[in-house]
Short mmCIF file of C-alpha atoms in Angstrom, two decimals:
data_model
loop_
_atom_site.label_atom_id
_atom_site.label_comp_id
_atom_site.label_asym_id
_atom_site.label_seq_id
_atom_site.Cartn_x
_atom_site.Cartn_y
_atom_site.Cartn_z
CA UNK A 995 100.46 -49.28 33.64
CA UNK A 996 96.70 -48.84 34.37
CA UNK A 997 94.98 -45.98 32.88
CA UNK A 998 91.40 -44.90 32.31
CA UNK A 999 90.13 -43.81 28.92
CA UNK A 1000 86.82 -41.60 28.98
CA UNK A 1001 84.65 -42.32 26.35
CA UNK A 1002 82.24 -39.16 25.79
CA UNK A 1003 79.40 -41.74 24.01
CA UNK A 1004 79.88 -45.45 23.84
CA UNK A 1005 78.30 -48.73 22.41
CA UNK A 1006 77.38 -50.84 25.88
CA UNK A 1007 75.42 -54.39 25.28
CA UNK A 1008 73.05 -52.62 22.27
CA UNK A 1009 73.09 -49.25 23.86
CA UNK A 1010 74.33 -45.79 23.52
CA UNK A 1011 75.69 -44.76 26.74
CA UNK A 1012 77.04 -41.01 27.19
CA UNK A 1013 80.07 -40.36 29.51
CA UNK A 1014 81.59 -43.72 30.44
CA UNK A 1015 85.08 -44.32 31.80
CA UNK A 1016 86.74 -47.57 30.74
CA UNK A 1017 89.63 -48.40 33.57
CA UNK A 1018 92.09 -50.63 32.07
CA UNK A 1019 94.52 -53.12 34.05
CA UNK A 1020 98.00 -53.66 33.26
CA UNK A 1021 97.20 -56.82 31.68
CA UNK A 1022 95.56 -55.19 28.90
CA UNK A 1023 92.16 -56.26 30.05
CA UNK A 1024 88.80 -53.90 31.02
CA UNK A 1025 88.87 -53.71 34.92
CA UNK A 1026 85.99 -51.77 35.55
CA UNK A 1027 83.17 -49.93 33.24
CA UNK A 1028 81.71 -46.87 35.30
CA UNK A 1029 78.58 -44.76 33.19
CA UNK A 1030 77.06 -41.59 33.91
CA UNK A 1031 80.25 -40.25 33.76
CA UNK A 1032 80.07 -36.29 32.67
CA UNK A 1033 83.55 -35.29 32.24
CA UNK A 1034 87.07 -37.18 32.14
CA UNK A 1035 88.43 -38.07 35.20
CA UNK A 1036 91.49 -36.45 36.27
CA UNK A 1037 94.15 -38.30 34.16
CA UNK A 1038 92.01 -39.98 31.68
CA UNK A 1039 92.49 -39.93 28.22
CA UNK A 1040 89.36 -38.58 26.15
CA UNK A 1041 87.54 -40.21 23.48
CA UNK A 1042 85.56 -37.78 21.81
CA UNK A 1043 82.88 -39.53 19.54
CA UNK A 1044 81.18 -42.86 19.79
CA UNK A 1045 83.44 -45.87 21.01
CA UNK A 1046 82.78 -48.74 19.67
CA UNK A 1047 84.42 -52.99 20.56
CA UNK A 1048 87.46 -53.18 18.44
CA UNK A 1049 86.29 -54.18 14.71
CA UNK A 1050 87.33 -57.86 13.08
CA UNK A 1051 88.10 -58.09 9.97
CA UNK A 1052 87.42 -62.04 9.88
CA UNK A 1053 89.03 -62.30 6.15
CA UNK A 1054 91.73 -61.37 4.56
CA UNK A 1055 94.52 -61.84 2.32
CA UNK A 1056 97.31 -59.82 2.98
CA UNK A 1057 99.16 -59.68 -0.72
CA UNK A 1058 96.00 -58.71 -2.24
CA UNK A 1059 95.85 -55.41 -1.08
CA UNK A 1060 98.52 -54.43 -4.07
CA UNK A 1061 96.27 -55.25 -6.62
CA UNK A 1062 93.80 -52.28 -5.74
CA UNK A 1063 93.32 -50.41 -8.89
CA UNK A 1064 95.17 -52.78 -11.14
CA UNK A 1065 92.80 -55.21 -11.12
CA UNK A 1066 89.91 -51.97 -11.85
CA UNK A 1067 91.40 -51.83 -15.60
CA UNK A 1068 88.72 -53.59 -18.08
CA UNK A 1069 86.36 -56.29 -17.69
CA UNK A 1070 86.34 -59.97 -16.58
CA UNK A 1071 85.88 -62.22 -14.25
CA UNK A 1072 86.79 -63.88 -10.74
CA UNK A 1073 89.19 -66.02 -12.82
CA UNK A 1074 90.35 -63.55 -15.24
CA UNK A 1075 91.41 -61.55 -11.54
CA UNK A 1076 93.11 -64.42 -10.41
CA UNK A 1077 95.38 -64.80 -13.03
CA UNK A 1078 97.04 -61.01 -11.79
CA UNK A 1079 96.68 -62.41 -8.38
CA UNK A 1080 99.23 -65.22 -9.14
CA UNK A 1081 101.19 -62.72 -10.61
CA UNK A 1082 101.86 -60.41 -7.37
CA UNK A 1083 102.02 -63.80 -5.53
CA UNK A 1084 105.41 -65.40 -7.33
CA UNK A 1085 106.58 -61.81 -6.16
CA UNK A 1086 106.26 -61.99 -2.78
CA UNK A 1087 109.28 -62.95 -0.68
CA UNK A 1088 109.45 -63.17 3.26
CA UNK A 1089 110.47 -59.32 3.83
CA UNK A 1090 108.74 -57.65 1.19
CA UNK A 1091 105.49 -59.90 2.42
CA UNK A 1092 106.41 -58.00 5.69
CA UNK A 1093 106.79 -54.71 4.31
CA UNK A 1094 103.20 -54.91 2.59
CA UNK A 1095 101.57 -56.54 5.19
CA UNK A 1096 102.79 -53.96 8.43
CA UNK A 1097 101.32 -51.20 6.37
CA UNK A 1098 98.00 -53.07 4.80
CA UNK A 1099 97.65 -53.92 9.05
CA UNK A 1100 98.22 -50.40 9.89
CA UNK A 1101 95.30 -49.38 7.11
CA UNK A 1102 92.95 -52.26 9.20
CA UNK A 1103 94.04 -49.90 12.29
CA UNK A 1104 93.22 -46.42 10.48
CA UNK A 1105 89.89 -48.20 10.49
CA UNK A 1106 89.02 -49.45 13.67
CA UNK A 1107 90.33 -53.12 13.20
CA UNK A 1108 91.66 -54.35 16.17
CA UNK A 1109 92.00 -58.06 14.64
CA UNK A 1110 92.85 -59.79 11.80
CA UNK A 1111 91.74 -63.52 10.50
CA UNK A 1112 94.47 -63.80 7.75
CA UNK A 1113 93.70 -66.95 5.35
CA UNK A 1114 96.93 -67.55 4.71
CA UNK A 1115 97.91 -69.95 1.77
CA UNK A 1116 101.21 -68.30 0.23
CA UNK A 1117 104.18 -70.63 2.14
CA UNK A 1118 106.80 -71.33 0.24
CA UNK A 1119 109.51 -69.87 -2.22
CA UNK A 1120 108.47 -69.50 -6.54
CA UNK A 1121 108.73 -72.74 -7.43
CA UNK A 1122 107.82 -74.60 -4.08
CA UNK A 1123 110.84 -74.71 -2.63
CA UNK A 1124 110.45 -74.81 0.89
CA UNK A 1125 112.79 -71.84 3.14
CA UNK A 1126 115.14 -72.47 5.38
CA UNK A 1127 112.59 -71.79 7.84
CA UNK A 1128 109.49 -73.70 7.05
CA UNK A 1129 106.67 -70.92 7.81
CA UNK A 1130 108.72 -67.51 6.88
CA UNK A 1131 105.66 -66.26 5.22
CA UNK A 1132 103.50 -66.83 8.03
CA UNK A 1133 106.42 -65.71 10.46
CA UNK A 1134 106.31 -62.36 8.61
CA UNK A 1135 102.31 -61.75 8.69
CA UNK A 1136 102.44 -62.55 12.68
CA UNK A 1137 105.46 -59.84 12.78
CA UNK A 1138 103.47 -57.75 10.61
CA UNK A 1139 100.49 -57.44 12.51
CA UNK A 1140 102.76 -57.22 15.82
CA UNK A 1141 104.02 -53.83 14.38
CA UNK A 1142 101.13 -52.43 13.57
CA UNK A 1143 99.78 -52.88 16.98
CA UNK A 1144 96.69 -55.11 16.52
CA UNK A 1145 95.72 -59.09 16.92
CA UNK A 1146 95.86 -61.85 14.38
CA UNK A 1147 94.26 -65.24 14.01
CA UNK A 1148 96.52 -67.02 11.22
CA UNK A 1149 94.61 -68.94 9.51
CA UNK A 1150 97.48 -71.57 8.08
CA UNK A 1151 95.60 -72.76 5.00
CA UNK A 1152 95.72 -75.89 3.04
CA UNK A 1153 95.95 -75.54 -0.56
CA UNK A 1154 96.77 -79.22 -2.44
CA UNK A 1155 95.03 -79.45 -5.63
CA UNK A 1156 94.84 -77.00 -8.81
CA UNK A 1157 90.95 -78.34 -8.96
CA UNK A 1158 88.55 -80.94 -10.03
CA UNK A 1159 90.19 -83.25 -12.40
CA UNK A 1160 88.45 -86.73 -14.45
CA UNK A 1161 86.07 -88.39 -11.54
CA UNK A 1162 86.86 -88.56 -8.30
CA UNK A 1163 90.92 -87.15 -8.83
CA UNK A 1164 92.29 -83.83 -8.52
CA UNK A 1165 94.68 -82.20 -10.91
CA UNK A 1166 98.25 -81.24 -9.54
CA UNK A 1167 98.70 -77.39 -8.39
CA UNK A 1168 100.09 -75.21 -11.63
CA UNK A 1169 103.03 -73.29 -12.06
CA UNK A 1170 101.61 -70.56 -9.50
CA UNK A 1171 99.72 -72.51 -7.18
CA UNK A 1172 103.09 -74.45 -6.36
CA UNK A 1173 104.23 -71.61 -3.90
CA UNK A 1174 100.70 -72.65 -1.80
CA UNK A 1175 101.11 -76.36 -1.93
CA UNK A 1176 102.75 -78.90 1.27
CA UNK A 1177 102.28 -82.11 -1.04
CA UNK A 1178 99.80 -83.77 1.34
CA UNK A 1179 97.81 -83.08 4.02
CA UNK A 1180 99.78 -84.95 6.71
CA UNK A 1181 102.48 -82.50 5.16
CA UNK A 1182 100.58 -79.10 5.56
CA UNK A 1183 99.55 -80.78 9.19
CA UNK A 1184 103.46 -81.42 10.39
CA UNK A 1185 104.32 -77.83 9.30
CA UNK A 1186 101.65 -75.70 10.73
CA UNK A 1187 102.16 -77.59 13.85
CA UNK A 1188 105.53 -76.15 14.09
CA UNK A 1189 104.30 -72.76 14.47
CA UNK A 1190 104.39 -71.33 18.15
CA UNK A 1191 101.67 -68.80 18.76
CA UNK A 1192 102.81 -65.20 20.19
CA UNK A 1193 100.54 -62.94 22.88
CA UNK A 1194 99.10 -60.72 20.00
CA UNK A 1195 99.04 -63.84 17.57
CA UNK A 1196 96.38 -67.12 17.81
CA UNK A 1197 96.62 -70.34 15.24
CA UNK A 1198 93.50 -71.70 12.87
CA UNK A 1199 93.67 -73.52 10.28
CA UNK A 1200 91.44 -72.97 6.27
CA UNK A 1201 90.54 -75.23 4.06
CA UNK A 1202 91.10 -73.38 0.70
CA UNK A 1203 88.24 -74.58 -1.21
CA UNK A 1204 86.76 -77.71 -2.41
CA UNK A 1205 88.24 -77.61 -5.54
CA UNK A 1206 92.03 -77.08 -3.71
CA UNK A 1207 91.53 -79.74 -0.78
CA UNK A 1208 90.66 -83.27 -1.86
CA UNK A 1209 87.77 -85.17 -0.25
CA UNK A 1210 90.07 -87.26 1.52
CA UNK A 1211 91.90 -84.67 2.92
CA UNK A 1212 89.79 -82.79 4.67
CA UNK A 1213 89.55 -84.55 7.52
CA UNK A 1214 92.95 -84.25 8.14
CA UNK A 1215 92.79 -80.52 8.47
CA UNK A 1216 89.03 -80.64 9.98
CA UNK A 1217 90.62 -82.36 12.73
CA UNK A 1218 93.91 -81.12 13.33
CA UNK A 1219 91.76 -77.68 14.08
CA UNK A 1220 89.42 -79.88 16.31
CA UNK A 1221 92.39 -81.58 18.18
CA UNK A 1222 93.86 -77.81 18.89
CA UNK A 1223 90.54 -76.38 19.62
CA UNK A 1224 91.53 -73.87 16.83
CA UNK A 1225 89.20 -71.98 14.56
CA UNK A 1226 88.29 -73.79 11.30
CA UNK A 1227 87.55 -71.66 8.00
CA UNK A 1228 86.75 -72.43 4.70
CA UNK A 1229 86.37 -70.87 1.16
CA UNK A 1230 82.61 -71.88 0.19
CA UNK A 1231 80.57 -71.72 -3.22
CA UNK A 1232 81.84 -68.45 -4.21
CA UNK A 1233 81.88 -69.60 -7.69
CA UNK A 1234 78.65 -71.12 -9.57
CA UNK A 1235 81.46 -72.87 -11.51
CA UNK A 1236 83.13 -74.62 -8.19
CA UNK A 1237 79.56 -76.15 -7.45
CA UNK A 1238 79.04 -77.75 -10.95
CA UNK A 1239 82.43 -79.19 -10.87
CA UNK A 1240 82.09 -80.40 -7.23
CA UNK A 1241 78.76 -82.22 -8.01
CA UNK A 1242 80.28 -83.55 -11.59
CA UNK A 1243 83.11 -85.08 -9.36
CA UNK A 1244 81.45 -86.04 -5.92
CA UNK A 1245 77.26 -86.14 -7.03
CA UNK A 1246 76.60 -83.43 -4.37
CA UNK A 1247 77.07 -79.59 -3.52
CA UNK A 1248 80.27 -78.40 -1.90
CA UNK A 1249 78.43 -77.68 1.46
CA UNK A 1250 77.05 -81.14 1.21
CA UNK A 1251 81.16 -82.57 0.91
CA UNK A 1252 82.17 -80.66 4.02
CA UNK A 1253 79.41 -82.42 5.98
CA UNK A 1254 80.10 -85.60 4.93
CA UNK A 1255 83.93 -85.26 6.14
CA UNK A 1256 83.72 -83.26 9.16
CA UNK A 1257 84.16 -80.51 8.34
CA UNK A 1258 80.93 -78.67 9.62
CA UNK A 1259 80.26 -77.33 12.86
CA UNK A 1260 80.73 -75.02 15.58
CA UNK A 1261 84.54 -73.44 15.79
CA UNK A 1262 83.89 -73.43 11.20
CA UNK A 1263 83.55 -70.15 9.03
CA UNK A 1264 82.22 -70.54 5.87
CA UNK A 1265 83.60 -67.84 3.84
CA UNK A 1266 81.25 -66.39 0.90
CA UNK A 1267 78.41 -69.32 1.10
CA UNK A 1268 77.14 -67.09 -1.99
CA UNK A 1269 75.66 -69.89 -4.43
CA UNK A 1270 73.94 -72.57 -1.80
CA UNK A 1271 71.36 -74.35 -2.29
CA UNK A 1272 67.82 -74.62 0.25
CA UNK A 1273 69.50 -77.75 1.49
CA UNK A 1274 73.05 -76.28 2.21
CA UNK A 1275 71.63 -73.57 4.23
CA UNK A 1276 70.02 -75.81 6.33
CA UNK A 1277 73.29 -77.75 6.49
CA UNK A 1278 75.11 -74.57 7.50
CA UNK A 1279 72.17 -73.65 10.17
CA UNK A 1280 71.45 -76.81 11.79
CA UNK A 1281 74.78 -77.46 12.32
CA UNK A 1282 75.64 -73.95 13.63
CA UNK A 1283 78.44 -73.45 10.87
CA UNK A 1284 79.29 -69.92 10.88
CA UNK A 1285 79.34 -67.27 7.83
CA UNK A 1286 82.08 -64.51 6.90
CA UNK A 1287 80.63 -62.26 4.61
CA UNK A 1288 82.81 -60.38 2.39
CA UNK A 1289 80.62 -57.41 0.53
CA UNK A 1290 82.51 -55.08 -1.17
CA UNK A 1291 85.37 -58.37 -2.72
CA UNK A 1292 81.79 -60.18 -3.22
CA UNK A 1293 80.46 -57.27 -5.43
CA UNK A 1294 83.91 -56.03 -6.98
CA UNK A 1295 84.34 -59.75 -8.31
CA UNK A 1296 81.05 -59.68 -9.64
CA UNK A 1297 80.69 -62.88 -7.68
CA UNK A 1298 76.75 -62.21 -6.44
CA UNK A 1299 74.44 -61.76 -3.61
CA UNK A 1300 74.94 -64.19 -0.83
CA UNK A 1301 71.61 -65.43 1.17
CA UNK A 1302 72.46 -63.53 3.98
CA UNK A 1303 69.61 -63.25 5.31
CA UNK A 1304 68.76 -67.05 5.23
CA UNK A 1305 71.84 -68.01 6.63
CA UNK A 1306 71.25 -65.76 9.86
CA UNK A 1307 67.62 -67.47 9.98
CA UNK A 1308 68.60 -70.82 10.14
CA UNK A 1309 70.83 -70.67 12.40
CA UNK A 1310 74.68 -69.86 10.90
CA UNK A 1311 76.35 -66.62 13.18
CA UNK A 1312 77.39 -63.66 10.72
CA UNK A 1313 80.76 -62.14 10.52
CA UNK A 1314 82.53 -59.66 8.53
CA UNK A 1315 85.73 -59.69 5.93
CA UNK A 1316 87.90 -57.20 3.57
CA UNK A 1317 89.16 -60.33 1.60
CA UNK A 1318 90.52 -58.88 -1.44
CA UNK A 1319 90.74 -55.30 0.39
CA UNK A 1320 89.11 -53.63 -2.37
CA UNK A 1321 88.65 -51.59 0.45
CA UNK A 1322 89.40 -51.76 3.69
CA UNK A 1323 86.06 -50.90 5.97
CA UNK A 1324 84.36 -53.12 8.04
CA UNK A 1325 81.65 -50.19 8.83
CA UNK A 1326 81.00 -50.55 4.91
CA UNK A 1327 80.97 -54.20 5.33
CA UNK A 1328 78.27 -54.14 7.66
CA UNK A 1329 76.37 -51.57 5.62
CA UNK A 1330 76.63 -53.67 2.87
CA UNK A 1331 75.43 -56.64 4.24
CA UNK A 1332 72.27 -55.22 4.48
CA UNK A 1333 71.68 -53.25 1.57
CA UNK A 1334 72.41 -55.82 -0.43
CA UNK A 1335 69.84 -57.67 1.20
CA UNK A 1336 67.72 -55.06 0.84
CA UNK A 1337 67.88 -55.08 -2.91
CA UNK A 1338 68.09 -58.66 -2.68
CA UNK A 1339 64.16 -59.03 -1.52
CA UNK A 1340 63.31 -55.30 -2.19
CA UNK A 1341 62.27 -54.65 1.46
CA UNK A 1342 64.21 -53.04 4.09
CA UNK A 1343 65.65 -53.47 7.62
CA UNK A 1344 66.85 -57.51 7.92
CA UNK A 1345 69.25 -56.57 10.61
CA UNK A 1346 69.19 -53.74 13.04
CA UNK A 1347 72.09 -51.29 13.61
CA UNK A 1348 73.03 -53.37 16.42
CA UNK A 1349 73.29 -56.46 14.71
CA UNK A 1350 75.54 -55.24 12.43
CA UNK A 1351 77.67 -53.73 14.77
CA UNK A 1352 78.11 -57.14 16.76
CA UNK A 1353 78.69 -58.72 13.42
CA UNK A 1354 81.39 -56.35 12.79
CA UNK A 1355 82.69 -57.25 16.29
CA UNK A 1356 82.03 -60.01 19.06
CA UNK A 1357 80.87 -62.34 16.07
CA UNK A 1358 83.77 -61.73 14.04
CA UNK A 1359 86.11 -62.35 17.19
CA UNK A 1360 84.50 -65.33 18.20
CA UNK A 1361 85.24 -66.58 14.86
CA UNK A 1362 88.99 -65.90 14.86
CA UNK A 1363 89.45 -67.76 18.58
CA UNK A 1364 89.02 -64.48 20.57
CA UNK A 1365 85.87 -65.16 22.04
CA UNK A 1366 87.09 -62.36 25.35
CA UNK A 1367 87.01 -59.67 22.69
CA UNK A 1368 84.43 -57.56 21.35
CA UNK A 1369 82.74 -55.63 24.21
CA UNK A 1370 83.32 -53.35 26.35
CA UNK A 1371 82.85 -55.00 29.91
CA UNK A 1372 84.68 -56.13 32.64
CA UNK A 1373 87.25 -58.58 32.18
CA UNK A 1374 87.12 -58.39 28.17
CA UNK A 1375 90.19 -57.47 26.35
CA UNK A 1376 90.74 -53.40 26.38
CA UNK A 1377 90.58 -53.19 22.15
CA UNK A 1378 88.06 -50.30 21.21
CA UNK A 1379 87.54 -47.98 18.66
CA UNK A 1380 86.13 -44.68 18.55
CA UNK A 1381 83.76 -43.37 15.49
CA UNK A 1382 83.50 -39.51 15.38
CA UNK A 1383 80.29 -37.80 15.39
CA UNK A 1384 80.94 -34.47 13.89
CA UNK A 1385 82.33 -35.35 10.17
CA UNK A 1386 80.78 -34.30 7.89
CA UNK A 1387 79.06 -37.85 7.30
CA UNK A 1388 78.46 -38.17 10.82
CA UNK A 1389 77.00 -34.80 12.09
CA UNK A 1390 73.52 -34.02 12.68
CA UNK A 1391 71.53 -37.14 14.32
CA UNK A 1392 70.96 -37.73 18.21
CA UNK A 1393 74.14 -39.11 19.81
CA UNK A 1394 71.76 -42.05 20.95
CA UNK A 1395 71.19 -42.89 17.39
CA UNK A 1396 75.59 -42.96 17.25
CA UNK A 1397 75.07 -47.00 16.29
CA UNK A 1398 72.65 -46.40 13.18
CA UNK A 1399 74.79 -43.21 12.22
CA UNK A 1400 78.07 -45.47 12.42
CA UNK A 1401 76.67 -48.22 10.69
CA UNK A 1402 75.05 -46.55 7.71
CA UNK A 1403 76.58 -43.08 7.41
CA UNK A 1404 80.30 -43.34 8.63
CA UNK A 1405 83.24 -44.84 6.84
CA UNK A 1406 86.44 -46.16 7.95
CA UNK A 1407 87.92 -42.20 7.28
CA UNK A 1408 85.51 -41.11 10.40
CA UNK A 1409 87.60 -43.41 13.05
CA UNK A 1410 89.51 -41.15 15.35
CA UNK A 1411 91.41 -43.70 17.90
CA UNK A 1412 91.92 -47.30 18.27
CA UNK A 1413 93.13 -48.96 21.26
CA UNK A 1414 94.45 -52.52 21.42
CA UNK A 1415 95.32 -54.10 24.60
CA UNK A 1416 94.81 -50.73 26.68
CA UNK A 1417 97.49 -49.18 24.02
CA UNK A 1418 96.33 -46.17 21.91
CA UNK A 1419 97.46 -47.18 17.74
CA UNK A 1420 95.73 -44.59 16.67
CA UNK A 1421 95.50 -41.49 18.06
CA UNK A 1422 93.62 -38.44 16.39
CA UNK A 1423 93.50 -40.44 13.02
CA UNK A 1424 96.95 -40.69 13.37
CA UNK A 1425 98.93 -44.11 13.51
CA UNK A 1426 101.26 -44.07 16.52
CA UNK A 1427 103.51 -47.09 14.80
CA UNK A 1428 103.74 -46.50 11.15
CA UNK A 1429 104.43 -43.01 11.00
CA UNK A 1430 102.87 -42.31 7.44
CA UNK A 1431 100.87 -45.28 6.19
CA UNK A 1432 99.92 -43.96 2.37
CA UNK A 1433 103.40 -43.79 2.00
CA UNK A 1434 104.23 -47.40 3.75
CA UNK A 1435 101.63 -48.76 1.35
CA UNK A 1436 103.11 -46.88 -1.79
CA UNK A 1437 106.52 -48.20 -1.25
CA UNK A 1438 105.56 -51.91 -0.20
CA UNK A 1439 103.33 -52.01 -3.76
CA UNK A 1440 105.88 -50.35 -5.91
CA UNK A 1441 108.09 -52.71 -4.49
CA UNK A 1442 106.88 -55.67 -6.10
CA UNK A 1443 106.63 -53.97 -10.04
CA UNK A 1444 104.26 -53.17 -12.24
#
């Protein structure tokens, strides 16, 4: 049914507009955005606070949201971590997948996502074996998300090769890595093409890496994506040690491979892009390449500093990722995008409040296939979130300053509603689906052992 929400502060093209009343169709779309507004009209629902667009969280993987705190225990490295990744992974079957999923989605809600870009790479049974039905895992994130009330892009990933082998050959996935594998590209191809999209779901397609994808395949999944119009995204350079392998193998940087097979463009991501050369930025910019950066996994994985900053100048949109949901926050994302920066070069402000927000937002979107999301206008899909004002983080500055405040003083704990479709999720800081998410979350982990 059509309704009208009443935002008491919201985020319009850059600016903070008080009192605006957000009509909504029956077809889940924005039919008319009225300011000056001073007081609900009769029948509308209140928003107390700032609303922002509906947040994207452009990266994530699902599973690893039940290694929070485990993997906190001692030192390491990225690949010390991903050996108790692969452990949760041969876990993971079709309905506990669910189980942890439908509550990790209903955290994204708690915090203002209203999408999800899940990189999804874990398809078949321990072992390899394939299910009785082909893309159960998948099947179960789309369901997932579907109960938790908000949007995905799955991102049906191609994972062939356990890395880098003598010359130009790849070594065979390992014992772990067989649960990701199809065999061959044609073979990840004919099975993602069996999956039929849903009205809260869209199709992409990932890359895994370099080091997982051989050379020769990559065309295969560059242009099944291109043939679909589907978004494209990739794992890039997040590892020093990926690049030295890639140019001992291929006499170039991994950036440098994509481009040469097609993989490049507009309707890509680049995920990470933290280790790139002068040259692979300008491969990434020129060819207007996109960029998910993923802070808080980049910094808890010790992985470095991307050149954010770079990136944007040449020419490569910026969006916005949990990943390894060391946290789930995309208003910390977006704060940490630029402080990092900031220590990065030891000056401040590289992106203005605004920038980060759309980041956080229409970029991240646009990046997942949802380019009609992400604003608040007419005709744009009714998915908003409202920050409050009055936390204790939050209270004090101007109202008109709410974009600056939510960007670098608010956390994902200051989101009071979030509405997908013209649906309130969460109302109050309450979810309306998942009745007690700590305790979804608790029982999804614990299901899957120490």
């Amino acid at each position: 049914m059509p309704l009208t929400y009443w935002a008491e502060h919201a985020w319009l093209n850059g600016t903070v507009e008080p009192g605006v009343a957000i009509e909504v169709g029956g077809d889940g779309l924005i039919a008319a955005v009225t300011t000056g507004t001073a007081a609900p009209p009769p029948g509308a629902e209140p928003l107390r606070g700032l609303t922002l667009p509906g947040l994207a969280n452009a990266h994530s993987h699902a599973f690893h949201r039940a290694l929070r705190g485990t993997v906190q225990i001692g030192s390491g490295t990225f690949w010390t971590w991903r050996e108790v990744m692969y452990r949760y992974a041969s876990r993971l079957t079709p309905d506990t997948y669910h189980a942890l999923a439908r509550a990790v989605y209903a955290e994204m809600a708690l915090a203002g996502v209203t999408c999800v870009g899940e990189f999804h790479y874990l398809h078949h049974a321990p072992g390899g074996g394939r299910y009785a039905e082909p893309n159960a895992m998948g099947e179960a994130l789309i369901a997932a998300a579907g109960d938790a009330g908000i949007r995905i892009t799955l991102l049906d990933t191609a994972y062939l090769a356990a890395g880098f082998g003598t010359g130009r050959r790849y070594r065979p996935p390992e014992h772990h890595q067989l649960r990701f594998s199809d065999g061959t590209a044609d073979a990840w191809a004919e099975r993602a093409s069996a999956r039929v999209p849903s009205a809260h779901a869209r199709l992409g397609a990932a890359i895994h890496s370099v080091r997982a994808v051989p050379a020769e395949a990559l065309p295969v999944v560059a242009g099944w994506a291109r043939e679909r119009g589907a978004p494209l995204h990739v794992h890039l350079s997040e590892q020093t040690a990926e690049n030295d392998a890639c140019r001992r193998a291929h006499g170039g940087t991994p950036t440098r491979l994509l481009a040469d097979h097609g993989v490049l463009g507009r309707g890509t991501t680049a995920v990470h892009a933290t280790h790139l050369t002068s040259g692979d930025i300008r491969l990434l910019g020129d060819s207007a390449t996109g960029v998910c950066m993923c802070p808080t996994t980049e910094r808890d994985l010790a992985d470095g500093i991307g050149p954010a900053g770079q990136l944007h100048t040449a020419g490569s949109a910026l969006c916005l990722g949990s990943d390894s949901h060391a946290v789930i926050d995309l208003l910390e994302e977006a704060r940490a995008m630029e402080l990092n920066e900031r220590l990065r070069t030891r000056t401040r402000g590289h992106w203005t409040a605004a920038q980060l927000l759309r980041a956080a937002s229409a970029d991240g979107h646009a990046a997942l296939g949802w380019p009609e999301a992400g604003r608040i206008e007419t005709g744009a899909l009714a998915d908003f979130t409202t920050v409050a004002l009055d936390s204790v983080r939050t209270a004090g500055p101007l109202p008109r300053l709410g974009a600056e405040t939510a960007v670098f003083a608010a956390t994902g704990a200051d989101i009071r509603h979030t509405v997908v479709a013209g649906r309130h999720i969460v109302r109050d800081g309450g979810h309306r689906n998942v009745e007690d998410v700590p305790a979804a979350l608790t029982k999804a982990v614990a299901a899957l052992g120490d």
